[in-house]
Coordinates of N, CA and C in Angstrom, one line a residue:
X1 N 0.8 -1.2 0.0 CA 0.0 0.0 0.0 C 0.8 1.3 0.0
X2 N 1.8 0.9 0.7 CA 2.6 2.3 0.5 C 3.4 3.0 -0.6
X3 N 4.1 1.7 -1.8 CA 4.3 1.9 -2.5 C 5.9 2.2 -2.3
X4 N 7.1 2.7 -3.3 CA 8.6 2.4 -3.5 C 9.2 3.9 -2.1
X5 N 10.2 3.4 -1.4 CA 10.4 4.7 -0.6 C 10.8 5.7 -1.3
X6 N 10.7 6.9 -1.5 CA 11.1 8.0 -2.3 C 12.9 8.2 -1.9
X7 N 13.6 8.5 -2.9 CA 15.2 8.3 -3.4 C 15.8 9.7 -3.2
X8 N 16.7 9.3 -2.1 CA 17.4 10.2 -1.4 C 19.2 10.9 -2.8
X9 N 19.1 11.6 -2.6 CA 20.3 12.0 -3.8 C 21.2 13.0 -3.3
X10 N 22.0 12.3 -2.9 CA 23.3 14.0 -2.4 C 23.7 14.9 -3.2
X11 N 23.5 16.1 -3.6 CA 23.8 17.3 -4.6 C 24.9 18.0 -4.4
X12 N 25.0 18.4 -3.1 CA 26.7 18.8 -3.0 C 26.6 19.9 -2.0
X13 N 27.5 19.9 -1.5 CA 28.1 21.1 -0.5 C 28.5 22.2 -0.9
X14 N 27.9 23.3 -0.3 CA 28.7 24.8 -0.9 C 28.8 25.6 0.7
X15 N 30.6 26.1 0.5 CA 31.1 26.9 1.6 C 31.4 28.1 1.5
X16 N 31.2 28.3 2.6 CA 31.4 30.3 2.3 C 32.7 30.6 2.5
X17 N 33.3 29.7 2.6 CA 35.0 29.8 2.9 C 35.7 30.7 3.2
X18 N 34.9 30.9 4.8 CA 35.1 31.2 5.6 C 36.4 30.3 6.3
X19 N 37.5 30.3 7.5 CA 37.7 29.3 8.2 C 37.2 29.6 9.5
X20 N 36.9 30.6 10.2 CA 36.7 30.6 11.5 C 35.3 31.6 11.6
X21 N 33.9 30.7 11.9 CA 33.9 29.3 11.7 C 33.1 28.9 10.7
X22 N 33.7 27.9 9.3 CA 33.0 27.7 8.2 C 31.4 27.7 8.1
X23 N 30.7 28.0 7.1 CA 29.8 27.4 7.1 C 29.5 26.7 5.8
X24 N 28.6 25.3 6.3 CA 28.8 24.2 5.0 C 27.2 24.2 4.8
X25 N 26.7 24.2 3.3 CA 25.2 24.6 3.0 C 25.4 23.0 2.3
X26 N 24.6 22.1 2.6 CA 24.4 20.5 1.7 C 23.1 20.5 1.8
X27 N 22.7 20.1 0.4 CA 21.3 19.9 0.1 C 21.6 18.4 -0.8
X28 N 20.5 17.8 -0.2 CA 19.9 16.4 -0.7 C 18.6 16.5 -1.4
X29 N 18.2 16.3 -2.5 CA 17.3 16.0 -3.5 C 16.6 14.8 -2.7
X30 N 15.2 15.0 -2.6 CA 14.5 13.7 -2.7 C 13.5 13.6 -3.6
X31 N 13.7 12.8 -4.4 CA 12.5 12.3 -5.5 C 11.6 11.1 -5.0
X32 N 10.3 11.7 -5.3 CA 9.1 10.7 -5.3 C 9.4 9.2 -6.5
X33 N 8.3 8.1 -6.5 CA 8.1 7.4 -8.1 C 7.8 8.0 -9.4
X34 N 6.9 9.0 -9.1 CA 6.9 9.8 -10.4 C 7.3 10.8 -10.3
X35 N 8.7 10.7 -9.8 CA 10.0 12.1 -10.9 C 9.8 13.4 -9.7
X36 N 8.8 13.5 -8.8 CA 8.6 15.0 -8.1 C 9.8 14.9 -7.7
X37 N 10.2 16.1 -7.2 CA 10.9 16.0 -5.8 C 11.3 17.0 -5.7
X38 N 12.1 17.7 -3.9 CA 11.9 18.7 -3.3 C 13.8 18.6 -2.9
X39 N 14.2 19.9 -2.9 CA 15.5 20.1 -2.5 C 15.4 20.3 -1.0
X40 N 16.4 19.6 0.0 CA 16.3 19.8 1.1 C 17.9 20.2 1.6
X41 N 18.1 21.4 2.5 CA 19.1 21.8 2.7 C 19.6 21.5 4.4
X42 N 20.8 21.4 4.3 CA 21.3 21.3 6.0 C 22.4 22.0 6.1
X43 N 22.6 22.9 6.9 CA 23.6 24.2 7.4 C 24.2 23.0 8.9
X44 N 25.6 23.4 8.3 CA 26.8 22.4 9.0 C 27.9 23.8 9.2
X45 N 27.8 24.3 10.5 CA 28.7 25.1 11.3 C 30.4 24.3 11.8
X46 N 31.5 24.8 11.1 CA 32.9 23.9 11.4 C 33.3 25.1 12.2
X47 N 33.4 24.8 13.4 CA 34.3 25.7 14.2 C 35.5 25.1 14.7
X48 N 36.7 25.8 15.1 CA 38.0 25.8 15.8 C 37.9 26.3 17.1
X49 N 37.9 25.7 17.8 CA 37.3 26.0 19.4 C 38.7 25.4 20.2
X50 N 40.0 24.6 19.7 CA 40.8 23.6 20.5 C 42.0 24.5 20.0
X51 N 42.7 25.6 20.9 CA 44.6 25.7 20.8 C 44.9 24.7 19.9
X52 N 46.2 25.7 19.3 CA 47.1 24.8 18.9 C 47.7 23.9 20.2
X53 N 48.9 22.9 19.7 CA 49.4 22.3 21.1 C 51.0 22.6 20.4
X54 N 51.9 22.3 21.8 CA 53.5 22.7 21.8 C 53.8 21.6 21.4
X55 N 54.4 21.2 20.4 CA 54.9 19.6 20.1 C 56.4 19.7 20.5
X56 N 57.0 21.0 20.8 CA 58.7 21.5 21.1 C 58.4 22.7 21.8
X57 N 58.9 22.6 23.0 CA 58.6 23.3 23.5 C 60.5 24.5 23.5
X58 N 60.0 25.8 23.7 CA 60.8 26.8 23.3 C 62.3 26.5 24.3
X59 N 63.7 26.7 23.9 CA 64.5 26.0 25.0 C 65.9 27.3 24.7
X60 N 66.8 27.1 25.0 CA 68.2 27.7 25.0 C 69.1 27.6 25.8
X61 N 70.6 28.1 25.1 CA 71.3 27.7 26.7 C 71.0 28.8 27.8
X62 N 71.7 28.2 28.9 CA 71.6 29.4 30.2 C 72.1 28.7 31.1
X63 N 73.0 29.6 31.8 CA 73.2 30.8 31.9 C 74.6 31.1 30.6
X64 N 74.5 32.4 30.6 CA 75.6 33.0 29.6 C 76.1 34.0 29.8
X65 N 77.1 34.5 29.0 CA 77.9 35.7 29.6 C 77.8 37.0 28.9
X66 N 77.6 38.0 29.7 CA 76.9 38.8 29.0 C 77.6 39.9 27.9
X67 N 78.7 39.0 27.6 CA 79.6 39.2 26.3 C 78.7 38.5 24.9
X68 N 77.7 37.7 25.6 CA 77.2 37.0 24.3 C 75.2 37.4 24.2
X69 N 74.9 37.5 23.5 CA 73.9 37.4 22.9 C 72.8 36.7 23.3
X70 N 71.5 36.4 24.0 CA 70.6 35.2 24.3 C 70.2 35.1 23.0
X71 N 70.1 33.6 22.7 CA 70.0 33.1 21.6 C 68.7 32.0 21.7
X72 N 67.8 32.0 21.4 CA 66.6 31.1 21.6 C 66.2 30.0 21.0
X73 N 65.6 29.1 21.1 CA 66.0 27.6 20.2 C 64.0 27.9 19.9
X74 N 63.3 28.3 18.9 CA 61.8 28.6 18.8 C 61.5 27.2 18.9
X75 N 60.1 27.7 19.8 CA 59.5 26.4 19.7 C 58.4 25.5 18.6
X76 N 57.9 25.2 18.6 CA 57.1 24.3 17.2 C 55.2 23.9 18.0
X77 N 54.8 24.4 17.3 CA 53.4 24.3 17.5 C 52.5 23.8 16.3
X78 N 51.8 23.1 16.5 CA 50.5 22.0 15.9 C 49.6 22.3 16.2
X79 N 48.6 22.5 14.9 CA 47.2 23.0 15.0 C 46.5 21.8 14.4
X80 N 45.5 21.1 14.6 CA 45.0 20.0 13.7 C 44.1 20.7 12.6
X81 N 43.9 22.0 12.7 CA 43.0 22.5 11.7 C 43.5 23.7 10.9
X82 N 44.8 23.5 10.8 CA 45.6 24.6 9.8 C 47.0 25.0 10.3
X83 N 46.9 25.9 9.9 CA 48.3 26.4 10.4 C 48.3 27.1 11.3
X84 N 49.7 27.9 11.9 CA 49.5 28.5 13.3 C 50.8 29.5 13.1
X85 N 50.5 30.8 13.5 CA 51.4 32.0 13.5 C 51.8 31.9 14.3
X86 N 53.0 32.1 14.4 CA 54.2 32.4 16.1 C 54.7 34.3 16.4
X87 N 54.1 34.5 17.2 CA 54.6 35.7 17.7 C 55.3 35.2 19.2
X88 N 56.4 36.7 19.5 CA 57.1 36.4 20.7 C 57.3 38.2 21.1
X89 N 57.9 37.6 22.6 CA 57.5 39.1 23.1 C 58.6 39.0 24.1
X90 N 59.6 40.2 24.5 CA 60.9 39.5 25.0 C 60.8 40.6 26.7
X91 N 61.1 40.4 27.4 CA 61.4 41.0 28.7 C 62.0 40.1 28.9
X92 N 63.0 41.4 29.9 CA 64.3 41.7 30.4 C 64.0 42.4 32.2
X93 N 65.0 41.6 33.1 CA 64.8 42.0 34.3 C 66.2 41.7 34.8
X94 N 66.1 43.2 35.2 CA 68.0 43.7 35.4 C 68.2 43.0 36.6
X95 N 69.1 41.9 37.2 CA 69.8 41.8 38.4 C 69.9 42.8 39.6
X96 N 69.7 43.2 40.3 CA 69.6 43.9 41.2 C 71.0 44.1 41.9
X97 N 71.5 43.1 42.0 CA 73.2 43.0 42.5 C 74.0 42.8 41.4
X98 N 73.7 43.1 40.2 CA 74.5 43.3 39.2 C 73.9 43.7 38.4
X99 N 74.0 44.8 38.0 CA 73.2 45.7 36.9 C 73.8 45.5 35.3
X100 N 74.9 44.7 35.4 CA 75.4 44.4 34.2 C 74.5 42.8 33.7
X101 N 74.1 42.4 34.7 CA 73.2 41.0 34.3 C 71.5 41.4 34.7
X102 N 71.2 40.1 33.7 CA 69.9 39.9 33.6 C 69.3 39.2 33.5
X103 N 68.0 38.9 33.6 CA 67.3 37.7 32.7 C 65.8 38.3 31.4
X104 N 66.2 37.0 30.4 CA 65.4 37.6 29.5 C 64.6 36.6 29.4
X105 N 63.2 36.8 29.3 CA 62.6 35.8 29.2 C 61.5 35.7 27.9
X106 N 61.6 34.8 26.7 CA 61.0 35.0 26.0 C 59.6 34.3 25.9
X107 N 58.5 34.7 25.5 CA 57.3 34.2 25.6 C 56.8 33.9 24.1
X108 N 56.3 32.9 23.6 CA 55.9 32.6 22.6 C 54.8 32.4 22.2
X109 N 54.1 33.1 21.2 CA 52.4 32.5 21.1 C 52.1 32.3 19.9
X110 N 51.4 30.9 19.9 CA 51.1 30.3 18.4 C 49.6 30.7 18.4
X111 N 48.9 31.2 17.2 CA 47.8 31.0 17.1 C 47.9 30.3 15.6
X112 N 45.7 30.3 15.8 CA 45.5 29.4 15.1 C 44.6 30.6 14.2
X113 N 44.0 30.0 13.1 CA 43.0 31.3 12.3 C 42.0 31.5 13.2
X114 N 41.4 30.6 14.2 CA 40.6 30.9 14.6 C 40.6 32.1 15.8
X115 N 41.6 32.3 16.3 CA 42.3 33.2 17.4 C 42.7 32.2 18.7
X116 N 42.4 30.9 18.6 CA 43.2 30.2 19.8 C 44.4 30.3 20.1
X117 N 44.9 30.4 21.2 CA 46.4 30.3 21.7 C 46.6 29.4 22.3
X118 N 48.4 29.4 22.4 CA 48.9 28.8 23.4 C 50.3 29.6 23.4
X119 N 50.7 29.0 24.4 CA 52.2 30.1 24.9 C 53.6 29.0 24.9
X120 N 54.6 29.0 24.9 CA 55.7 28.5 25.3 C 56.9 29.7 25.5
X121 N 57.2 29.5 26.9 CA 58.3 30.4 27.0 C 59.4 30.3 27.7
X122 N 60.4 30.5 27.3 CA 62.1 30.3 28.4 C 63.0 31.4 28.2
X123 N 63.5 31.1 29.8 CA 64.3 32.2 30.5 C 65.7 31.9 30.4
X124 N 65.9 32.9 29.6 CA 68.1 32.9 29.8 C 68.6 34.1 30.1
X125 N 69.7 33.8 31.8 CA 70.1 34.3 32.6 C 71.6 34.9 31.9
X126 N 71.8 35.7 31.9 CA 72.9 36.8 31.6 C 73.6 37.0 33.0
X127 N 75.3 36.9 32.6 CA 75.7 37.3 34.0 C 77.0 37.5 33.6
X128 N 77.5 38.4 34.5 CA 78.8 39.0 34.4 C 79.6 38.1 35.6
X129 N 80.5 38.0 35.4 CA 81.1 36.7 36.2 C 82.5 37.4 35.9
X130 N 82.8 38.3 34.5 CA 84.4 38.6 34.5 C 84.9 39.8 34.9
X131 N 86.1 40.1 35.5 CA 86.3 41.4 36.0 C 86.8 41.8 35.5
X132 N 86.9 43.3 35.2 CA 87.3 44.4 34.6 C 89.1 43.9 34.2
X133 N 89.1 44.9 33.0 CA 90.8 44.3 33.2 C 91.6 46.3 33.1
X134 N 92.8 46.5 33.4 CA 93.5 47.4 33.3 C 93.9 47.6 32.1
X135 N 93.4 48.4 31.4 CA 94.2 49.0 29.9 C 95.3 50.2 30.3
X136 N 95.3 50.4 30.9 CA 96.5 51.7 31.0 C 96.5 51.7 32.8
X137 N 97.8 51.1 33.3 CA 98.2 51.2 34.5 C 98.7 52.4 35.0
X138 N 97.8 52.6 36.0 CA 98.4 53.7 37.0 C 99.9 54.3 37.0
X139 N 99.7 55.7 37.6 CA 101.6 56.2 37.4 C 101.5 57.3 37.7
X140 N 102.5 58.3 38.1 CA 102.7 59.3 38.3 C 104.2 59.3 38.3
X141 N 104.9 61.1 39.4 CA 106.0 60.8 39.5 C 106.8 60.7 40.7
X142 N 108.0 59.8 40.8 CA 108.5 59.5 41.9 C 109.6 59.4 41.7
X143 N 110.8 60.0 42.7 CA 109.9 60.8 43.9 C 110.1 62.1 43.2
X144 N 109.5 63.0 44.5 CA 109.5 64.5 44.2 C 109.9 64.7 45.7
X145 N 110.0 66.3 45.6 CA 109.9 67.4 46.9 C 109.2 67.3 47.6
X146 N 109.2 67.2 49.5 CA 108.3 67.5 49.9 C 107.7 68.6 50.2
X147 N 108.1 69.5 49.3 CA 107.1 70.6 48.6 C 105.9 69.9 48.0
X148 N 106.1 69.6 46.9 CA 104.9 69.5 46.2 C 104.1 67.9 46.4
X149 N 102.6 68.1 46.1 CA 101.9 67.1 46.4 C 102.2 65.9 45.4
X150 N 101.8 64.6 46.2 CA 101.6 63.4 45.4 C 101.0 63.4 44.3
X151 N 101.4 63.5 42.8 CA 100.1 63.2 41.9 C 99.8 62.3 40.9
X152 N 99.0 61.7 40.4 CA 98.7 60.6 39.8 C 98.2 60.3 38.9
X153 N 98.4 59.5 37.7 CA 97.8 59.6 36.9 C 96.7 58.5 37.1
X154 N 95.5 58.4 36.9 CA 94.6 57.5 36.9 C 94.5 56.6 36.1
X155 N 94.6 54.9 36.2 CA 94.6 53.8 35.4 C 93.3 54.0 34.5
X156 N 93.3 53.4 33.4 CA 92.1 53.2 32.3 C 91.3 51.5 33.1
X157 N 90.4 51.7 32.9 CA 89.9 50.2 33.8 C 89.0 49.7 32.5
X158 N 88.6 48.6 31.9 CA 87.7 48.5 30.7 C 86.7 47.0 31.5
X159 N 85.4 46.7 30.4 CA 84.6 45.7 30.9 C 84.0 46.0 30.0
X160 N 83.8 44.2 29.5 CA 83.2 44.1 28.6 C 81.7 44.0 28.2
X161 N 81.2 43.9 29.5 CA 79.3 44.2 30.2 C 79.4 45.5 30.5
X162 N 79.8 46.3 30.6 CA 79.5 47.7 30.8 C 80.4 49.1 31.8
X163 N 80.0 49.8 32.2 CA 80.7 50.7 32.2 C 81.3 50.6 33.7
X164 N 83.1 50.9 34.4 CA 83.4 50.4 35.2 C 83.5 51.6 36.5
X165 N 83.2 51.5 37.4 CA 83.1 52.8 38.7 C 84.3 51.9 39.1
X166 N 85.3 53.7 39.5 CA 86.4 53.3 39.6 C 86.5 54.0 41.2
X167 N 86.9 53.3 42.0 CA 87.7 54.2 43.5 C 89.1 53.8 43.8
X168 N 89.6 54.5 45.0 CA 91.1 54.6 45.2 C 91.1 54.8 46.3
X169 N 92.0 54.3 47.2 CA 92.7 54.7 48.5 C 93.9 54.6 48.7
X170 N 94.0 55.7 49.2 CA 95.8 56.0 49.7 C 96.3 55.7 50.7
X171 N 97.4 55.4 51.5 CA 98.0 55.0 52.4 C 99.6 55.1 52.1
X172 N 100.2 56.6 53.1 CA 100.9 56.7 53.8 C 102.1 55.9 54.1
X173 N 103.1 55.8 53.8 CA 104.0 55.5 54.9 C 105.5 56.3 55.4
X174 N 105.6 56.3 56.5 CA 106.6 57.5 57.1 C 108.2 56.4 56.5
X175 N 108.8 57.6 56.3 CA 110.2 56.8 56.0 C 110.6 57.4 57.3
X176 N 111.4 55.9 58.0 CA 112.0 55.8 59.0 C 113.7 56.7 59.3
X177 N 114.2 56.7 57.8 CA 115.5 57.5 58.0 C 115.2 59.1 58.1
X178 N 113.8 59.5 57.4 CA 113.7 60.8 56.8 C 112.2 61.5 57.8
X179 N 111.8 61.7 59.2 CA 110.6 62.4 59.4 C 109.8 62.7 58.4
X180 N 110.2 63.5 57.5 CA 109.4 64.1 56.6 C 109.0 64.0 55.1
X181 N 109.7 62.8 55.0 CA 109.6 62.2 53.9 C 108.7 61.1 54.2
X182 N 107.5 60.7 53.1 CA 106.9 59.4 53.3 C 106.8 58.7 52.2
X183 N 106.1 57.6 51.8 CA 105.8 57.1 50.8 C 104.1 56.7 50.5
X184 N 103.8 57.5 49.5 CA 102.3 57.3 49.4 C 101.9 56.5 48.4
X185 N 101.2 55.1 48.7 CA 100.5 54.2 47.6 C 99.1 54.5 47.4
X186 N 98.7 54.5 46.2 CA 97.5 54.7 45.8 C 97.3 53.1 45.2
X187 N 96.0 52.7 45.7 CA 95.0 51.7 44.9 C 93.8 52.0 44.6
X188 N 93.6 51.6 42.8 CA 92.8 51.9 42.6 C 91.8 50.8 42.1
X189 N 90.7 50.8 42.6 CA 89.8 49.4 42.4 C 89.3 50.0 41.1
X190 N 88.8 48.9 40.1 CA 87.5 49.8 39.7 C 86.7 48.2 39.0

């Protein structure tokens, strides 16, 4: 009594190709026994709702000297639904007991077209560990009159992390054969 079931026909999918978040328009044709038949449509929403993930997470050496450069090993991110842009963003936080050292810490963020994130980030520690060296040693002249004063020429100090604060102290000493003759050493740190 009911007669043949009416014949389902898949027509095809059209997208607005869009990626975030697609929309998929499919219409199926159904025809009756005698030839009628009506287009029927179904709206199919593809969204990206899941981060990418860190398959490598971001790495480098550390600590280093801050003669050298931080150097970053980037990390690698996977999106199962496309590809994924890497931006990075760098701060720096000065040592407190060494103003010539630091740490930098890079932060990394992959997205996806959809705007999902995720972050991977590492810290490399900068440090000054070497000491100043003497380019031009101290001097003046000796001896002189005890007329005239001690005078000195100031040593050159260099460093290869930054600029060197230089001080000095003197010290005296009485020559034993001569009251009024002494001997004056200057040191100068820097």
């Amino acid at each position: 009594m009911g007669g043949p079931a009416p014949a389902v026909t898949f027509i095809g999918d059209v997208t607005d190709a869009n990626t975030c978040p697609e929309t998929i328009t499919r219409t199926y044709r159904i025809t009756d026994s005698c030839g009628n038949f009506i287009d029927v449509t179904q709206t199919i929403i593809v969204n990206d709702l899941v981060p990418p993930t860190v398959t490598t997470a971001a790495s480098g050496t550390t600590p280093i000297s801050c003669t050298a450069t931080p150097t970053f090993v980037d990390p690698v991110f996977a999106d199962a639904c496309g590809a994924v842009t890497t931006t990075f963003v760098d701060v720096d936080v000065v040592d407190p007991a060494c103003p010539n050292g630091f740490t930098r810490t890079r932060t990394y963020t992959g997205t996806d077209a959809c705007g999902n994130t995720v972050t991977s980030a590492f810290s490399i520690v900068v440090e000054d560990n070497d000491p100043p060296t003497v380019t031009t040693a101290a001097s003046g002249t000796t001896p002189i009159s005890c007329t005239a004063t001690p005078t000195f020429v100031d040593p050159v100090f260099a460093d290869a992390c930054g600029a060197v604060t230089t001080t000095f102290v003197d010290v005296d000493v009485a020559d034993p054969a001569c009251p009024n003759g002494f001997t004056r050493t200057r040191t100068y740190t820097g």
